[in-house]
mmCIF file of C-alpha atoms in Angstrom:
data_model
loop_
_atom_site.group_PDB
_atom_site.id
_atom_site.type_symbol
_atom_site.label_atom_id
_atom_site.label_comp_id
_atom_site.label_asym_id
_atom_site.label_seq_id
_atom_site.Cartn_x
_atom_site.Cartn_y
_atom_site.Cartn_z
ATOM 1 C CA UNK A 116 43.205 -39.795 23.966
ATOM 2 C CA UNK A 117 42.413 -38.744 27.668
ATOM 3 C CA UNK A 118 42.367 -40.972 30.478
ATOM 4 C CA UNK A 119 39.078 -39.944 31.807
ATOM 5 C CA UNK A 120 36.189 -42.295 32.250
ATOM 6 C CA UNK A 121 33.194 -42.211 30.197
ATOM 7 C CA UNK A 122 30.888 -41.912 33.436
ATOM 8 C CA UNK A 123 33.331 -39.227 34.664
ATOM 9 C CA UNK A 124 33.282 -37.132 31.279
ATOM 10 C CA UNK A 125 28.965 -37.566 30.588
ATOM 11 C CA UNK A 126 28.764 -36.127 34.025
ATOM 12 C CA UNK A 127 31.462 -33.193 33.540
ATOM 13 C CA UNK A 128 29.762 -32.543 30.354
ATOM 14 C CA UNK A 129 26.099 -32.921 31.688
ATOM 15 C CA UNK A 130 27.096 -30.257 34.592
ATOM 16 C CA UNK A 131 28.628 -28.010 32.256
ATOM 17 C CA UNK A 132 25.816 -27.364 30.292
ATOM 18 C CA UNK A 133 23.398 -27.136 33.261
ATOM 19 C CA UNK A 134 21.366 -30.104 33.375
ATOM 20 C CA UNK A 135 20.316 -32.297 35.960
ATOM 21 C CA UNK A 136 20.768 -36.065 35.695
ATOM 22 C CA UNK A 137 16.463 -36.342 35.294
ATOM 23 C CA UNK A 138 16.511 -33.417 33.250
ATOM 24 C CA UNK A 139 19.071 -35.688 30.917
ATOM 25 C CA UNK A 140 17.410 -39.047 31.068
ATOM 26 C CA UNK A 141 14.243 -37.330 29.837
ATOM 27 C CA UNK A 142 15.975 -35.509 26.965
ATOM 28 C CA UNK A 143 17.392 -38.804 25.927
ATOM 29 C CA UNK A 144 14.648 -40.654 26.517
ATOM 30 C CA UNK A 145 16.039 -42.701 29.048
ATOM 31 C CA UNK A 146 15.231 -43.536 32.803
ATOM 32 C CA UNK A 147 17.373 -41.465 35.604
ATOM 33 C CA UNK A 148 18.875 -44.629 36.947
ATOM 34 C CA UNK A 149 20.523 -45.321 33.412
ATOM 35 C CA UNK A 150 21.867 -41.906 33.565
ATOM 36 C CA UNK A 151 23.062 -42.878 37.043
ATOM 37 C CA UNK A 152 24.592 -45.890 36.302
ATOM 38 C CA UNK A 153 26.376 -44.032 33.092
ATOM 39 C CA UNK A 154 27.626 -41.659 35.290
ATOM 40 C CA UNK A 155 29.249 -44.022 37.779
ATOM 41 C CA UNK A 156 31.078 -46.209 35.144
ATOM 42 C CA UNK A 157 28.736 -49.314 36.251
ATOM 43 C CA UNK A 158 27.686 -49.183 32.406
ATOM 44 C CA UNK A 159 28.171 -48.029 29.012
ATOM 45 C CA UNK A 160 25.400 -47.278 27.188
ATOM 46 C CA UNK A 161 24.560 -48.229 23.688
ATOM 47 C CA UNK A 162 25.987 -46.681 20.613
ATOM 48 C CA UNK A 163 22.526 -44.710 19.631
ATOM 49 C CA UNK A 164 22.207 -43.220 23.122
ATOM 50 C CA UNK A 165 26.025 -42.799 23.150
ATOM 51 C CA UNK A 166 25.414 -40.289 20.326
ATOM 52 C CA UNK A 167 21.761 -38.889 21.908
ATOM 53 C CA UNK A 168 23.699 -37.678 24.576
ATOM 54 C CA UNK A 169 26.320 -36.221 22.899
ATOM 55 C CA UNK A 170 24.219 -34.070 20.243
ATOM 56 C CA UNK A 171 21.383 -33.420 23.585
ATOM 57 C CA UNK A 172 25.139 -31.995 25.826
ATOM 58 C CA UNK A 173 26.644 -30.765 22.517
ATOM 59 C CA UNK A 174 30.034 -31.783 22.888
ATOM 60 C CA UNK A 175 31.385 -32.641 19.698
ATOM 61 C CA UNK A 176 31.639 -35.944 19.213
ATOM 62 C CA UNK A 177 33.585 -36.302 22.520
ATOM 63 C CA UNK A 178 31.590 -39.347 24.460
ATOM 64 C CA UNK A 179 31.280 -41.349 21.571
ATOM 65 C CA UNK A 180 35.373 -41.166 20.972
ATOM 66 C CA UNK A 181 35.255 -42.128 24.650
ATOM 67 C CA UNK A 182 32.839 -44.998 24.527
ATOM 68 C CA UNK A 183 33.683 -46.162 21.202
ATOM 69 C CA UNK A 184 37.755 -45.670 20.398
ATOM 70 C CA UNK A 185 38.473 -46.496 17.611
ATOM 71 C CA UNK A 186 40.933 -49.160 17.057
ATOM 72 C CA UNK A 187 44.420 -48.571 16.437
ATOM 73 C CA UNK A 188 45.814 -48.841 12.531
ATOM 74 C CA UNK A 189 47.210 -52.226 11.165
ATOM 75 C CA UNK A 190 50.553 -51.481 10.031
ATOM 76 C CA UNK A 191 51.227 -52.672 6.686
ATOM 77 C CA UNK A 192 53.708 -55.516 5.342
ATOM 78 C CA UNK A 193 56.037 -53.630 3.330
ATOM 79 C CA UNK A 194 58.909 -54.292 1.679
ATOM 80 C CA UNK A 195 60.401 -51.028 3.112
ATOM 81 C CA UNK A 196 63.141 -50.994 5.537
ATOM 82 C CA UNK A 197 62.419 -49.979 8.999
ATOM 83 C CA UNK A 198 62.082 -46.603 10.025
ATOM 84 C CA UNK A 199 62.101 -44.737 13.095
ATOM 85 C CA UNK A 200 58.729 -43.646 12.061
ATOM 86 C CA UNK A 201 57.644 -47.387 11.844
ATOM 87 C CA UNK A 202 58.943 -48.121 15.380
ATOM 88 C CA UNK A 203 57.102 -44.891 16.818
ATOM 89 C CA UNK A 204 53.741 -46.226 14.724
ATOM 90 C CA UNK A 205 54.341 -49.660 16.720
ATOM 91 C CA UNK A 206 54.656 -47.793 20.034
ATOM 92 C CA UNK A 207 51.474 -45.597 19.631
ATOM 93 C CA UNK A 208 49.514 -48.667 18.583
ATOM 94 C CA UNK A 209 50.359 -50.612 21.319
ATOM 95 C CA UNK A 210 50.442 -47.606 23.881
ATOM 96 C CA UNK A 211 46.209 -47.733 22.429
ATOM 97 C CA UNK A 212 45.920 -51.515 22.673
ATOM 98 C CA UNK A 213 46.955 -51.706 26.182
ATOM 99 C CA UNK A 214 44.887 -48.611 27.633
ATOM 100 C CA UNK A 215 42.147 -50.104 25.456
ATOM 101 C CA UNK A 216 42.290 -53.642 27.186
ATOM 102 C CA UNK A 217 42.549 -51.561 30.303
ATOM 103 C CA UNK A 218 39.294 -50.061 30.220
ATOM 104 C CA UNK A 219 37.023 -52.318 28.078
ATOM 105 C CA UNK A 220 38.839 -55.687 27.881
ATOM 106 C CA UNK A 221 38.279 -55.667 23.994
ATOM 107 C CA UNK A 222 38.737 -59.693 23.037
ATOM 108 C CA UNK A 223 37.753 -58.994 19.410
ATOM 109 C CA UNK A 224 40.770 -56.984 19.190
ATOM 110 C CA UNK A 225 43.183 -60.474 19.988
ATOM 111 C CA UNK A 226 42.973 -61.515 15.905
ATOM 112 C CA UNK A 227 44.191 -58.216 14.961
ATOM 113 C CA UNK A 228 47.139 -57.824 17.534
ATOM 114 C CA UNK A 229 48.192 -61.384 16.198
ATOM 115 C CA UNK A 230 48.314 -60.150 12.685
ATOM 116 C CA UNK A 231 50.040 -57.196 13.780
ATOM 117 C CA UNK A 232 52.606 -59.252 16.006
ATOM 118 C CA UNK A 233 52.936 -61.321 12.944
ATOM 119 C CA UNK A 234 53.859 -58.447 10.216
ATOM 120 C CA UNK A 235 56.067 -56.903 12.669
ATOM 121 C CA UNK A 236 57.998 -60.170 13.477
ATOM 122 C CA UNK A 237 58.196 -60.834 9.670
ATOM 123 C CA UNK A 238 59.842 -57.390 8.843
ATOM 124 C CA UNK A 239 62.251 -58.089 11.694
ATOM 125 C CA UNK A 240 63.321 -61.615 10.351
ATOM 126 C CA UNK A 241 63.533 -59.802 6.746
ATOM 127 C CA UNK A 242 66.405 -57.860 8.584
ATOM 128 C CA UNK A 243 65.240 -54.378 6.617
ATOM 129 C CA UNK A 244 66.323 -51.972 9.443
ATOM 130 C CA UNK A 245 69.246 -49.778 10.298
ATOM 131 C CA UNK A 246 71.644 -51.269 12.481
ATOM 132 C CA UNK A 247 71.063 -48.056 14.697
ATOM 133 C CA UNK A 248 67.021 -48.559 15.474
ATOM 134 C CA UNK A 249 68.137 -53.254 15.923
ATOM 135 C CA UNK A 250 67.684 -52.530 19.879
ATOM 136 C CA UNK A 251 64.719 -50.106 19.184
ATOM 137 C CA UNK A 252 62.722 -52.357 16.781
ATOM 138 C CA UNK A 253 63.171 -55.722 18.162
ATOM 139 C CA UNK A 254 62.325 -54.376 21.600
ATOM 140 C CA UNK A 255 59.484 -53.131 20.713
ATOM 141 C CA UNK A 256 58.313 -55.774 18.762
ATOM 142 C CA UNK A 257 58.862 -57.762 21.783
ATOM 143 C CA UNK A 258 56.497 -55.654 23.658
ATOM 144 C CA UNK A 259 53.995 -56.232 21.041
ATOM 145 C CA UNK A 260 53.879 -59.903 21.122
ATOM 146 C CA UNK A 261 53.480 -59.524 24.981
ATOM 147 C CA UNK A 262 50.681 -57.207 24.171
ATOM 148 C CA UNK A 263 49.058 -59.447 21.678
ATOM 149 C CA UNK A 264 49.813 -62.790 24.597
ATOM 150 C CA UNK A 265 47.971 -60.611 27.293
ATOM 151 C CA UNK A 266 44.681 -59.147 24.905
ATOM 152 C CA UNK A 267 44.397 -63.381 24.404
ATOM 153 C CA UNK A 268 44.518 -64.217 27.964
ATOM 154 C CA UNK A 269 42.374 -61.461 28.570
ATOM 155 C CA UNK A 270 39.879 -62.960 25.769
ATOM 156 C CA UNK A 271 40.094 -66.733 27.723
ATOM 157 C CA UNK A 272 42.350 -67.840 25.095
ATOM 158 C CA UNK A 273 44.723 -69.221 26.998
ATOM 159 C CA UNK A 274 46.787 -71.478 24.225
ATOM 160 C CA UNK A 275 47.171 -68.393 22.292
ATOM 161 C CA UNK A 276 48.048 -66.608 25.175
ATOM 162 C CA UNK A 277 50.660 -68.980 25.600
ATOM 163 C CA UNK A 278 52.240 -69.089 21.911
ATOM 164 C CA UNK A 279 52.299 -65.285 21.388
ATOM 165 C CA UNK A 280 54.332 -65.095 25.045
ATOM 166 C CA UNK A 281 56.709 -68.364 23.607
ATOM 167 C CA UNK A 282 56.992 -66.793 20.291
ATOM 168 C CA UNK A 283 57.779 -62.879 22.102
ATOM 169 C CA UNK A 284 60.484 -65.037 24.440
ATOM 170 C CA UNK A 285 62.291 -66.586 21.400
ATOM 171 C CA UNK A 286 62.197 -63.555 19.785
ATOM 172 C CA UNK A 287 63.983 -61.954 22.826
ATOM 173 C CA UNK A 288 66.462 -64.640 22.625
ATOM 174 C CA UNK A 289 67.312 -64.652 18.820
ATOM 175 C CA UNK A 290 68.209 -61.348 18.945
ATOM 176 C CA UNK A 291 70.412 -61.015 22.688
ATOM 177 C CA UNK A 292 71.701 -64.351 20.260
ATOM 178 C CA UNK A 293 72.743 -61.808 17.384
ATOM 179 C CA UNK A 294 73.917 -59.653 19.464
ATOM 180 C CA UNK A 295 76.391 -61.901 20.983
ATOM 181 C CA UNK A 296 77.605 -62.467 17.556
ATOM 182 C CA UNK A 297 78.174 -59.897 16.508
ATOM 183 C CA UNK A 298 80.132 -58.852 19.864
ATOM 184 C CA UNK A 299 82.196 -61.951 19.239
ATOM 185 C CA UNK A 300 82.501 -60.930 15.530
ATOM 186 C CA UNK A 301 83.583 -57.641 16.040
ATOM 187 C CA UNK A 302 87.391 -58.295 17.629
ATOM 188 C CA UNK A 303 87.926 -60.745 13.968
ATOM 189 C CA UNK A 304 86.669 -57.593 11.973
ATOM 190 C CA UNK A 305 88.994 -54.687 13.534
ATOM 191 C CA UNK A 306 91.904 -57.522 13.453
ATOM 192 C CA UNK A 307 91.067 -57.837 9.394
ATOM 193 C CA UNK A 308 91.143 -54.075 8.878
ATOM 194 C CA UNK A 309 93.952 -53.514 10.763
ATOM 195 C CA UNK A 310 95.783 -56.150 8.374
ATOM 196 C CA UNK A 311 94.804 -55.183 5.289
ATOM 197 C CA UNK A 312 95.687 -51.224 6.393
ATOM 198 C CA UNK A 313 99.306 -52.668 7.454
ATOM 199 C CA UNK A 314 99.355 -54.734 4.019
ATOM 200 C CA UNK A 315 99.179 -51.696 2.628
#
């Protein structure tokens, strides 16, 4: 996904292939100033003139993917334990979310990123995961539930806002809370295995 602006791409496209911003508005059957506007990101046109413009420029498909992205995959509840393909999956999706609620402020995405925080958290708490990727997962599940607090402020729902950012915190906290167990835990393990190796 490119980082280009869909005023910035209709008018690199519309120069490319020659025409002038009247010369465009007529083929679309549009007025100039719509073009204009387009063109200097003070609007986003419709979905049918979204895809007028692409088939009138010929470009593949290219401004609707950059008016319209699509959003990114639920991951599944799965009994599965965590993978380091699972963690990357969480990173791309929320990499999406947050350049998503960059450029279009996208509230109706707020009850997916819940149920996404939500299926994530779960799989944590099932404790499914290689000891190796603890760090990796629960961080980034962390940053998910951030995610999922800010796409609800974003969206003026402030109280969700507030319980995905509570529920992200204690999340933080249960697991610098394992961690310190299993620090503490450790000493009492090499202490056991060095007795039983000198029982025997």
């Amino acid at each position: 996904m490119t980082d280009e602006s869909f005023g910035r791409m209709l008018r690199r496209h519309r120069a490319a292939s020659g025409l002038t911003q009247p010369q465009l508005a007529e083929r679309v059957h549009v007025d100039q100033s719509a073009v204009s506007r387009w063109e200097n990101d003070r609007a986003v046109p419709a979905r049918d003139a979204v895809e007028r413009l692409d088939e009138v420029l010929d470009v593949g498909g290219d401004l609707v993917r950059n008016a319209f992205p699509s959003a990114p995959a639920l991951l599944p509840l799965s009994d599965d334990p965590v993978t380091g393909d699972y963690v990357d999956q969480l990173r791309a999706s929320i990499a999406h979310l947050v350049q998503l609620d960059g450029r279009y402020g996208v509230a109706e995405l707020v009850p997916m990123v819940n149920r996404m925080f939500r299926i994530a958290s779960a799989r944590l708490a099932a404790g499914k995961y290689p000891a190796a990727l603890e760090t990796d997962v629960t961080a980034t599940i962390e940053e998910l539930g951030e995610v999922a607090g800010w796409l609800a402020f974003d969206a003026m729902q402030h109280e969700k806002a507030r319980a995905l950012n509570l529920e992200a915190l204690h999340l933080a906290r249960q697991s610098d809370a394992a961690t310190t167990a299993r620090r503490l835990r450790a000493p009492h393990s090499l202490e056991d295995l060095l007795t039983t190796l000198a029982a025997r």
